[in-house]
Short mmCIF file of C-alpha atoms in Angstrom, two decimals:
data_model
loop_
_atom_site.label_atom_id
_atom_site.label_comp_id
_atom_site.label_asym_id
_atom_site.label_seq_id
_atom_site.Cartn_x
_atom_site.Cartn_y
_atom_site.Cartn_z
CA MET F 1 -0.01 -0.05 -0.24
CA ASN F 2 0.86 3.46 -0.23
CA PHE F 3 2.11 4.86 3.03
CA ALA F 4 0.61 7.94 2.81
CA THR F 5 -3.19 6.76 3.12
CA HIS F 6 -2.70 6.05 6.41
CA VAL F 7 -3.67 9.88 7.04
CA ASP F 8 -6.67 9.00 4.89
CA ALA F 9 -7.57 6.37 7.93
CA ILE F 10 -7.78 8.35 10.04
CA ALA F 11 -9.35 11.00 8.62
CA ARG F 12 -12.56 8.76 8.03
CA SER F 13 -12.01 7.44 11.00
CA ALA F 14 -11.60 10.55 13.20
CA PRO F 15 -11.81 13.53 11.17
CA ASP F 16 -11.63 16.13 14.08
CA ARG F 17 -9.11 14.82 15.47
CA LEU F 18 -5.86 17.53 15.96
CA ALA F 19 -3.13 16.36 13.54
CA MET F 20 -0.06 18.69 13.80
CA THR F 21 0.76 22.27 14.76
CA ASP F 22 3.67 24.42 13.70
CA HIS F 23 4.40 28.07 14.76
CA THR F 24 2.08 29.53 12.32
CA ARG F 25 -1.76 27.36 12.25
CA GLU F 26 -2.73 23.50 12.92
CA VAL F 27 -4.82 20.89 11.41
CA THR F 28 -6.96 18.80 11.85
CA TYR F 29 -6.66 14.41 10.16
CA ALA F 30 -9.30 15.89 7.46
CA GLU F 31 -7.72 19.23 7.03
CA LEU F 32 -4.53 17.46 6.68
CA ALA F 33 -5.45 14.59 4.20
CA GLY F 34 -7.36 17.26 2.04
CA GLU F 35 -4.50 19.51 1.61
CA THR F 36 -2.49 16.32 1.17
CA ASN F 37 -5.05 15.64 -1.66
CA ALA F 38 -5.23 18.48 -3.33
CA PHE F 39 -0.84 19.28 -3.49
CA ALA F 40 -1.04 16.11 -4.97
CA ASN F 41 -3.53 16.71 -7.51
CA ALA F 42 -1.47 20.06 -8.30
CA LEU F 43 1.76 17.99 -8.73
CA GLU F 44 -0.35 15.93 -11.28
CA SER F 45 -1.15 19.20 -12.73
CA LEU F 46 2.41 20.26 -13.10
CA GLY F 47 2.99 16.96 -15.20
CA VAL F 48 5.05 15.78 -11.85
CA GLU F 49 4.90 11.40 -12.77
CA ALA F 50 4.86 8.93 -10.40
CA GLY F 51 8.20 7.55 -9.83
CA ASP F 52 9.51 11.50 -10.21
CA ARG F 53 12.14 13.30 -7.28
CA VAL F 54 10.31 16.66 -5.18
CA ALA F 55 12.66 18.25 -2.70
CA LEU F 56 11.80 19.46 -0.08
CA TYR F 57 14.20 22.57 1.38
CA LEU F 58 11.78 23.28 4.49
CA PRO F 59 11.98 23.11 7.88
CA ASN F 60 9.57 21.18 10.72
CA SER F 61 6.60 22.75 9.21
CA ILE F 62 3.22 21.81 8.77
CA GLY F 63 3.80 22.61 5.41
CA PHE F 64 6.60 20.14 5.22
CA MET F 65 4.22 17.13 5.90
CA THR F 66 2.06 18.15 3.27
CA ALA F 67 4.11 18.28 0.80
CA TYR F 68 6.42 15.18 1.62
CA LEU F 69 2.35 13.77 1.60
CA GLY F 70 1.17 14.41 -1.11
CA ALA F 71 4.20 13.97 -3.17
CA MET F 72 3.62 10.57 -1.91
CA LYS F 73 -0.16 10.51 -2.96
CA ARG F 74 1.16 11.44 -6.35
CA GLY F 75 3.41 8.71 -6.10
CA ALA F 76 6.08 10.54 -6.78
CA ILE F 77 9.26 9.87 -4.19
CA PRO F 78 9.23 13.24 -1.75
CA PHE F 79 13.27 13.79 -0.55
CA PRO F 80 13.88 16.63 2.59
CA ILE F 81 17.12 18.69 1.96
CA ASN F 82 19.36 19.32 4.80
CA MET F 83 18.63 22.84 5.82
CA ARG F 84 22.12 23.48 7.00
CA PHE F 85 22.98 22.94 2.90
CA GLN F 86 24.04 25.95 0.95
CA GLY F 87 25.04 26.39 -2.80
CA GLU F 88 27.39 23.45 -4.13
CA GLU F 89 25.27 20.71 -2.04
CA ILE F 90 22.06 21.04 -2.53
CA GLN F 91 22.91 21.84 -6.27
CA TYR F 92 24.98 17.82 -6.04
CA VAL F 93 21.54 16.60 -3.94
CA LEU F 94 19.19 18.25 -6.69
CA GLU F 95 21.26 16.64 -9.30
CA ASP F 96 21.99 13.34 -8.01
CA SER F 97 17.80 12.69 -7.08
CA GLY F 98 17.15 13.91 -10.72
CA ALA F 99 14.54 16.10 -8.82
CA VAL F 100 11.38 17.27 -11.37
CA ALA F 101 10.26 19.78 -8.41
CA ALA F 102 11.51 21.75 -5.31
CA VAL F 103 9.33 22.94 -2.35
CA THR F 104 10.45 25.36 0.01
CA HIS F 105 9.08 28.56 2.03
CA GLY F 106 10.34 32.55 0.91
CA GLN F 107 11.98 33.15 3.34
CA PHE F 108 14.74 30.05 1.16
CA GLU F 109 13.51 30.73 -1.98
CA ASP F 110 16.77 32.79 -3.52
CA VAL F 111 18.89 29.98 -2.48
CA LEU F 112 17.03 27.51 -5.06
CA ALA F 113 15.92 29.70 -7.88
CA GLY F 114 19.71 31.10 -8.33
CA LEU F 115 20.33 27.04 -9.10
CA ASP F 116 20.78 25.94 -12.33
CA VAL F 117 19.55 22.10 -12.24
CA PRO F 118 18.93 20.26 -15.70
CA SER F 119 15.97 17.75 -14.69
CA LEU F 120 14.19 20.96 -12.36
CA GLU F 121 11.15 22.01 -14.32
CA HIS F 122 9.21 23.22 -10.99
CA LEU F 123 10.24 25.65 -8.10
CA ILE F 124 7.01 25.54 -5.54
CA VAL F 125 7.06 28.37 -3.25
CA ALA F 126 5.24 28.85 0.39
CA ASP F 127 4.84 32.71 0.70
CA GLY F 128 7.30 33.84 -1.16
CA GLU F 129 7.46 35.62 -5.14
CA GLN F 130 9.13 32.99 -6.88
CA GLY F 131 8.09 29.64 -9.35
CA HIS F 132 4.61 28.68 -8.55
CA SER F 133 2.82 29.92 -5.36
CA TYR F 134 1.45 26.88 -3.47
CA ARG F 135 -0.98 28.14 -1.41
CA GLU F 136 -2.24 29.27 -5.41
CA LEU F 137 -2.14 25.59 -6.36
CA VAL F 138 -3.16 23.92 -3.17
CA GLY F 139 -6.25 26.70 -3.28
CA ALA F 140 -7.01 25.22 -6.61
CA ALA F 141 -7.04 22.01 -6.35
CA ASP F 142 -9.53 19.96 -5.15
CA THR F 143 -9.24 18.18 -2.06
CA GLU F 144 -10.02 14.40 -3.31
CA TYR F 145 -7.29 12.17 -4.71
CA ASP F 146 -7.02 8.38 -5.39
CA ALA F 147 -3.52 8.09 -3.95
CA TYR F 148 -0.66 5.95 -6.81
CA PRO F 149 -1.00 2.45 -6.10
CA ARG F 150 2.23 1.03 -4.57
CA LYS F 151 3.61 -2.03 -3.97
CA GLU F 152 5.59 -2.38 -0.65
CA ASP F 153 9.06 -3.06 -2.28
CA GLU F 154 8.51 0.49 -4.05
CA LEU F 155 10.41 3.66 -3.50
CA ALA F 156 8.21 5.76 -1.04
CA GLU F 157 11.38 8.62 -0.18
CA LEU F 158 15.22 9.42 -0.18
CA MET F 159 16.76 10.54 2.60
CA TYR F 160 20.04 12.00 2.29
CA THR F 161 22.89 11.65 4.52
CA SER F 162 24.76 14.81 6.35
CA GLY F 163 27.46 14.10 4.19
CA THR F 164 30.36 14.74 7.42
CA THR F 165 32.61 12.32 5.84
CA GLY F 166 32.07 12.90 1.64
CA ARG F 167 28.98 13.17 -0.70
CA PRO F 168 26.11 12.96 0.43
CA LYS F 169 24.18 9.55 -0.52
CA GLY F 170 20.62 9.12 -1.25
CA VAL F 171 19.18 6.55 1.43
CA LYS F 172 16.35 5.04 -0.27
CA HIS F 173 13.32 3.86 1.72
CA THR F 174 10.66 1.59 0.44
CA HIS F 175 6.76 1.51 1.58
CA ARG F 176 7.66 -1.65 3.44
CA ASN F 177 10.87 -0.04 5.20
CA LEU F 178 8.11 2.94 6.37
CA GLY F 179 5.47 0.63 7.30
CA THR F 180 7.39 -1.40 9.17
CA ASN F 181 9.57 1.12 10.90
CA ALA F 182 6.13 2.68 12.12
CA ARG F 183 4.47 -0.96 13.30
CA GLY F 184 7.91 -1.56 14.85
CA LEU F 185 8.54 1.73 16.81
CA VAL F 186 4.65 2.31 17.46
CA GLU F 187 3.99 -1.23 19.19
CA ALA F 188 7.33 -0.93 21.05
CA MET F 189 5.98 2.94 22.55
CA GLY F 190 2.72 1.79 22.90
CA TRP F 191 1.82 4.90 21.17
CA SER F 192 -1.88 5.08 20.09
CA LYS F 193 -4.77 8.18 19.54
CA ASP F 194 -3.31 9.44 23.12
CA THR F 195 -0.09 10.07 22.49
CA THR F 196 1.34 13.22 21.99
CA THR F 197 4.46 14.44 20.84
CA LEU F 198 6.98 17.25 20.64
CA THR F 199 9.07 17.20 17.15
CA VAL F 200 11.80 19.27 17.22
CA CYS F 201 14.16 16.75 15.62
CA PRO F 202 14.85 18.02 11.93
CA LEU F 203 12.41 16.47 9.38
CA PHE F 204 15.36 16.00 6.91
CA HIS F 205 16.42 13.82 9.28
CA VAL F 206 15.26 10.18 10.02
CA SER F 207 15.23 11.20 13.59
CA GLY F 208 12.30 14.17 13.15
CA LEU F 209 10.90 12.34 10.05
CA ASN F 210 10.28 8.20 10.84
CA VAL F 211 10.51 8.36 14.63
CA SER F 212 8.18 10.83 16.00
CA THR F 213 6.07 11.69 12.93
CA THR F 214 5.37 8.99 10.20
CA PRO F 215 5.01 6.64 13.38
CA LEU F 216 2.37 8.53 15.05
CA LEU F 217 0.43 9.16 12.06
CA THR F 218 -0.77 6.14 11.46
CA VAL F 219 -2.01 5.60 14.98
CA GLY F 220 -3.70 9.51 14.96
CA ALA F 221 -1.66 10.99 17.62
CA GLU F 222 -1.07 14.68 17.99
CA ASN F 223 2.24 16.24 16.90
CA HIS F 224 4.34 19.79 17.44
CA PHE F 225 7.11 20.66 15.05
CA LEU F 226 9.54 23.45 16.20
CA PRO F 227 11.55 25.03 13.57
CA GLU F 228 14.65 24.64 15.37
CA TRP F 229 15.81 23.41 18.07
CA ASP F 230 15.00 26.43 21.37
CA PRO F 231 15.35 24.84 25.10
CA ASP F 232 13.19 27.20 25.97
CA ALA F 233 10.83 27.37 23.21
CA ALA F 234 10.64 23.23 23.61
CA LEU F 235 9.70 22.92 26.97
CA ALA F 236 7.24 25.79 26.66
CA THR F 237 5.55 23.61 23.68
CA MET F 238 5.33 20.44 25.54
CA ALA F 239 3.84 21.98 28.78
CA GLU F 240 1.28 23.89 26.78
CA HIS F 241 0.54 21.37 24.68
CA ASP F 242 0.68 18.41 27.48
CA ALA F 243 3.03 16.04 25.73
CA THR F 244 3.63 12.69 26.66
CA TYR F 245 6.68 11.84 24.47
CA ALA F 246 9.64 13.44 23.12
CA PHE F 247 12.87 12.19 21.20
CA PHE F 248 16.30 13.97 21.79
CA ILE F 249 19.65 14.20 20.63
CA PRO F 250 20.99 13.73 23.35
CA THR F 251 22.88 16.95 22.88
CA MET F 252 19.77 18.50 23.21
CA VAL F 253 18.78 16.66 26.91
CA ILE F 254 21.78 17.82 28.19
CA ASP F 255 20.80 21.86 26.75
CA LEU F 256 17.64 21.25 28.48
CA LEU F 257 19.51 20.63 31.96
CA GLU F 258 20.78 23.89 31.82
CA ARG F 259 17.56 25.34 32.39
CA ASP F 260 15.19 25.92 34.73
CA VAL F 261 12.52 23.05 34.12
CA SER F 262 10.46 23.75 37.70
CA ASN F 263 9.20 27.01 35.15
CA TYR F 264 7.10 24.65 33.66
CA ASP F 265 4.66 22.62 33.42
CA LEU F 266 5.61 18.79 32.41
CA SER F 267 3.18 16.66 33.94
CA SER F 268 1.61 14.92 31.26
CA LEU F 269 5.29 13.98 30.26
CA GLU F 270 5.92 10.02 30.42
CA LEU F 271 8.75 9.16 28.04
CA ILE F 272 11.55 10.68 26.55
CA GLY F 273 13.35 8.83 23.49
CA VAL F 274 17.47 9.50 22.47
CA GLY F 275 19.56 8.20 19.86
CA GLY F 276 21.92 9.33 17.28
CA SER F 277 24.52 9.33 19.68
CA PRO F 278 25.68 7.70 23.01
CA MET F 279 23.64 9.59 25.88
CA PRO F 280 26.30 9.88 28.49
CA LYS F 281 25.54 7.12 31.50
CA GLU F 282 26.17 9.76 33.91
CA ARG F 283 23.46 11.70 32.76
CA ILE F 284 20.56 9.35 32.59
CA GLU F 285 19.40 8.98 35.96
CA THR F 286 19.78 12.80 36.44
CA VAL F 287 16.90 13.32 33.06
CA GLU F 288 14.44 10.94 35.12
CA GLU F 289 14.42 12.36 38.16
CA THR F 290 14.67 16.45 36.59
CA PHE F 291 11.71 15.68 34.43
CA GLY F 292 10.28 12.43 36.23
CA VAL F 293 9.85 10.39 33.33
CA THR F 294 11.79 7.23 31.92
CA LEU F 295 14.59 7.96 29.58
CA LEU F 296 14.46 5.11 26.77
CA GLU F 297 17.52 5.14 24.45
CA GLY F 298 17.46 3.59 21.13
CA TYR F 299 19.62 3.48 17.52
CA GLY F 300 18.92 3.16 14.01
CA MET F 301 20.88 4.58 11.76
CA THR F 302 19.18 6.72 8.25
CA GLU F 303 20.02 3.03 6.77
CA THR F 304 17.84 1.11 8.86
CA THR F 305 14.87 3.51 8.87
CA PRO F 306 15.99 3.76 11.38
CA LEU F 307 14.17 1.73 13.79
CA ALA F 308 16.73 -1.33 14.95
CA ALA F 309 17.68 -1.45 18.66
CA ILE F 310 15.21 0.04 21.57
CA ASN F 311 14.50 -0.32 24.97
CA ARG F 312 11.04 0.22 25.69
CA PRO F 313 8.65 1.23 28.31
CA GLY F 314 7.76 -1.91 31.37
CA GLN F 315 11.14 -3.25 30.23
CA ASP F 316 12.01 -5.88 32.66
CA VAL F 317 15.47 -4.95 33.03
CA ARG F 318 17.11 -1.57 31.70
CA LYS F 319 21.00 -1.04 31.72
CA ALA F 320 22.79 2.29 32.11
CA GLY F 321 24.42 2.68 28.38
CA SER F 322 22.62 0.00 26.28
CA ILE F 323 20.49 0.54 23.62
CA GLY F 324 18.49 -1.90 24.35
CA PRO F 325 17.82 -5.17 22.84
CA PRO F 326 17.72 -5.24 19.14
CA ALA F 327 13.83 -4.91 17.63
CA THR F 328 13.71 -8.89 16.60
CA GLU F 329 10.47 -7.72 14.91
CA VAL F 330 11.94 -6.08 12.08
CA VAL F 331 15.23 -6.81 11.96
CA ASP F 332 17.78 -9.29 12.74
CA VAL F 333 21.30 -8.79 14.12
CA ARG F 334 25.04 -9.79 13.76
CA ILE F 335 28.04 -8.87 15.17
CA GLU F 336 31.59 -9.76 13.83
CA ASN F 337 35.08 -9.26 13.58
CA PRO F 338 35.30 -6.58 11.13
CA GLU F 339 38.56 -7.57 9.68
CA THR F 340 37.59 -11.27 9.07
CA GLY F 341 34.20 -11.76 9.22
CA GLU F 342 33.77 -13.78 11.79
CA ALA F 343 30.80 -13.95 14.18
CA VAL F 344 32.33 -13.19 18.01
CA GLY F 345 31.15 -14.10 21.53
CA THR F 346 28.79 -12.48 24.16
CA ASP F 347 30.13 -9.38 25.55
CA GLU F 348 32.98 -9.46 23.06
CA LYS F 349 33.50 -6.58 20.73
CA GLY F 350 32.89 -6.39 16.81
CA GLU F 351 30.54 -4.38 14.28
CA LEU F 352 26.59 -4.62 14.22
CA LEU F 353 25.68 -5.74 10.77
CA TRP F 354 21.34 -5.68 9.95
CA HIS F 355 18.67 -7.67 8.21
CA GLY F 356 15.29 -6.84 8.26
CA ASP F 357 12.41 -5.02 6.63
CA THR F 358 13.35 -1.99 8.13
CA VAL F 359 17.08 -2.06 6.16
CA THR F 360 17.34 0.07 3.05
CA PRO F 361 17.31 -1.73 -0.48
CA GLY F 362 20.83 0.33 -0.64
CA TYR F 363 21.84 3.94 -2.21
CA PHE F 364 19.87 5.71 -4.47
CA ARG F 365 22.23 5.23 -8.36
CA MET F 366 25.72 4.74 -5.89
CA PRO F 367 26.20 0.65 -6.68
CA GLU F 368 29.90 0.80 -5.38
CA LYS F 369 28.88 1.92 -2.27
CA ASN F 370 26.50 -1.02 -2.14
CA GLU F 371 29.02 -2.84 -2.83
CA GLU F 372 31.14 -1.69 0.67
CA ALA F 373 28.37 -1.25 2.38
CA PHE F 374 26.64 -5.58 2.28
CA VAL F 375 27.80 -8.81 2.94
CA ARG F 376 26.21 -11.79 2.74
CA ARG F 377 26.95 -14.32 5.19
CA GLU F 378 25.39 -17.25 5.79
CA GLY F 379 22.75 -16.80 2.71
CA LYS F 380 21.29 -13.32 4.09
CA ARG F 381 22.20 -9.72 2.76
CA TRP F 382 23.62 -7.88 5.91
CA LEU F 383 24.33 -4.31 6.07
CA ARG F 384 27.24 -2.92 7.35
CA SER F 385 26.83 -0.11 9.84
CA GLY F 386 30.42 1.00 11.00
CA ASP F 387 29.64 0.93 14.49
CA ILE F 388 31.29 -1.23 17.03
CA ALA F 389 29.53 -2.85 19.80
CA ARG F 390 29.13 -5.97 21.95
CA MET F 391 26.11 -7.78 23.22
CA ASP F 392 25.50 -9.04 26.91
CA GLU F 393 24.22 -12.22 28.22
CA ASP F 394 20.60 -10.62 28.29
CA GLY F 395 21.06 -9.64 25.03
CA HIS F 396 21.05 -6.15 25.57
CA LEU F 397 23.49 -4.35 23.00
CA PHE F 398 26.15 -1.76 24.01
CA VAL F 399 27.12 0.61 20.95
CA GLU F 400 31.15 1.34 21.80
CA ASP F 401 32.22 3.61 18.99
CA ARG F 402 32.32 4.32 15.58
CA ILE F 403 34.95 2.00 14.01
CA ASP F 404 35.96 5.70 11.88
CA ASP F 405 36.55 7.00 15.48
CA MET F 406 38.57 4.97 16.98
CA ILE F 407 42.09 5.85 18.35
CA ILE F 408 45.18 3.90 17.56
CA THR F 409 47.79 5.01 19.60
CA GLY F 410 51.50 3.25 19.78
CA GLY F 411 49.50 0.50 18.24
CA GLU F 412 46.66 -0.14 21.36
CA ASN F 413 43.25 0.34 20.25
CA VAL F 414 41.24 3.09 22.36
CA TYR F 415 37.34 3.66 21.64
CA PRO F 416 36.77 7.56 22.70
CA ARG F 417 33.36 6.40 24.69
CA GLU F 418 34.52 4.51 27.33
CA ILE F 419 37.28 7.76 28.11
CA GLU F 420 34.11 10.48 27.34
CA ASP F 421 31.92 8.06 30.12
CA VAL F 422 34.39 8.91 32.78
CA ILE F 423 35.26 12.31 32.06
CA TYR F 424 31.30 13.00 32.39
CA GLU F 425 31.54 11.89 36.19
CA LEU F 426 33.50 15.19 36.95
CA ASP F 427 31.56 17.96 38.37
CA GLY F 428 31.26 20.75 35.61
CA VAL F 429 31.54 18.59 32.85
CA VAL F 430 28.76 20.02 30.56
CA GLU F 431 30.40 18.14 27.09
CA VAL F 432 32.91 16.69 26.06
CA ALA F 433 34.32 14.62 23.18
CA VAL F 434 37.23 12.34 22.65
CA ILE F 435 39.21 12.34 19.60
CA GLY F 436 42.68 11.05 18.04
CA THR F 437 44.95 13.86 17.06
CA PRO F 438 48.34 13.27 15.68
CA HIS F 439 51.32 12.04 17.47
CA ASP F 440 55.22 11.90 15.94
CA ARG F 441 55.77 8.56 18.22
CA LEU F 442 52.27 7.09 19.11
CA GLY F 443 50.40 7.88 15.71
CA GLU F 444 47.89 9.11 17.48
CA THR F 445 46.94 10.89 21.16
CA VAL F 446 43.89 10.79 23.12
CA THR F 447 43.01 14.02 23.07
CA ALA F 448 40.07 15.12 24.99
CA VAL F 449 37.97 18.88 24.11
CA VAL F 450 35.81 20.21 27.46
CA VAL F 451 33.17 22.03 27.86
CA GLY F 452 33.01 22.37 31.28
CA ASP F 453 33.38 25.18 34.71
CA GLY F 454 35.74 25.21 37.15
CA LEU F 455 38.02 22.34 35.58
CA SER F 456 41.50 21.83 34.91
CA ALA F 457 43.44 19.77 32.44
CA ASP F 458 45.32 18.50 35.99
CA ASP F 459 41.44 17.58 37.73
CA VAL F 460 40.65 15.78 34.27
CA GLU F 461 44.23 13.63 34.19
CA GLU F 462 44.33 12.59 37.53
CA HIS F 463 40.02 11.36 37.44
CA CYS F 464 41.19 9.31 34.29
CA ARG F 465 44.36 7.84 36.12
CA GLY F 466 42.15 6.75 38.65
CA ARG F 467 39.83 4.71 36.18
CA LEU F 468 41.54 3.88 33.21
CA THR F 469 44.29 2.08 31.63
CA ASP F 470 47.43 4.35 30.83
CA TYR F 471 47.34 4.41 27.21
CA LYS F 472 43.71 5.52 27.45
CA VAL F 473 44.46 8.41 29.57
CA PRO F 474 44.33 12.18 27.49
CA ARG F 475 47.80 12.96 26.99
CA ARG F 476 45.86 16.48 25.54
CA ILE F 477 42.85 18.88 27.25
CA GLU F 478 41.62 21.15 25.91
CA PHE F 479 39.05 23.47 26.92
CA VAL F 480 36.26 25.23 24.95
CA GLU F 481 33.30 27.38 25.13
CA ALA F 482 31.35 24.58 23.02
CA LEU F 483 31.76 21.92 20.74
CA PRO F 484 31.11 21.41 17.40
CA LYS F 485 27.45 20.46 16.19
CA THR F 486 25.97 18.78 12.92
CA SER F 487 22.72 19.83 11.79
CA THR F 488 21.15 17.55 13.72
CA ARG F 489 23.26 18.42 16.90
CA LYS F 490 25.14 15.72 16.91
CA ILE F 491 28.73 16.42 18.11
CA ASP F 492 30.67 16.91 14.78
CA LYS F 493 34.15 15.35 15.31
CA VAL F 494 35.36 15.54 11.86
CA SER F 495 35.06 19.29 12.48
CA LEU F 496 37.06 18.77 16.13
CA ARG F 497 39.77 16.80 14.86
CA ASP F 498 40.10 19.08 11.69
CA ASP F 499 40.54 21.48 14.45
CA PHE F 500 43.02 20.31 16.57
#
């Protein structure tokens, strides 16, 4: 089935139920279904065909979702563009995708209008002056539309990676990927029509689009969008709308802890989900006490739509620092030695591999990348994650680090997260990132970059020496005002390595 028709099903059963809000308006499920139908009709009138790619260069908003779902109803392939991309980066993803249409807001229209992309025939702008007017197109279109039929294995959306280590890659998600991801998350989290969520993680990333948005559409839940990260606005929005759930990147949660949470009525908030990067273990208990919630860490990749592993409400055993058991309803997991390809044993470290119905069929028009990313083991096709992890005797997964972030110092392999967790134990540490920096004799030296108050390098080194093997103790400790972040608020270790 066409995934976008989930909205129509809810519109028929509960037309007046609030679907979503942003800073400019709100829509019911009936209104959302009608506007997405109108946009599908508008695209068809412009000559956009099933299978054509439609770019979305939009912040979190109702307009993003109406364009996304409307394009999908038309049978086209919507794909969001990272809002931090500019000029050449946008040109690249538009050309790589072969986009025939792009949707944006007047605030950003000049960015797209100035590009020369041979395939791009239509620029659709909300509240702007160039291209087609979104409001006029939708206002003139019929609000009834028979969604283009799609098979489960046909392409539903493209999600481009952030491109921090090379050109962005278009990750293919099928209608089966989206449906399986949604069912898996709804079942794991116990979401229903009574769930109310905040979505502040960007919709151009799977954390915003396919964690707290597309799954919740399938059960008729209520969603509130913020266009950008603002800790105070996030707290105020959750309080105003009695949010029961919110998903954050760990750095966002750390930002929230810096605010006076007692100023906001968050009594409805039951669960906070975190993912995208490891949550510092020392902060988990603080978050749960501060917000009066259960914090659930999970794991996913753009390439897994993202559901792969998750801690669940009411789980018998939760372990600090664990991403939870694998989501075996939707995926299988394998942990292997990245050099030999041999499976490792319990509590042994190796690379995570994934197989299942949330795993992408591959990268768009990148056969050489697919050759690198997928391997065959025992008759199955497995996705290599690039993450080093271990599974304990209870079946809980612990991500140790990225293979690319591993430091080799004096011939020893060092995983930064172990050191970061130790440094987070120190009072006064707000954030820390451990990286390898060049060293003439050792190859790399362990370097800690710290955001903190009232600490010295000697304090950090002394604390680490009491808890870590000598070669893991940072030889270089730098203090900064803030750590660089990617567009999804993860700590940007690529930039840090460039800086140091």
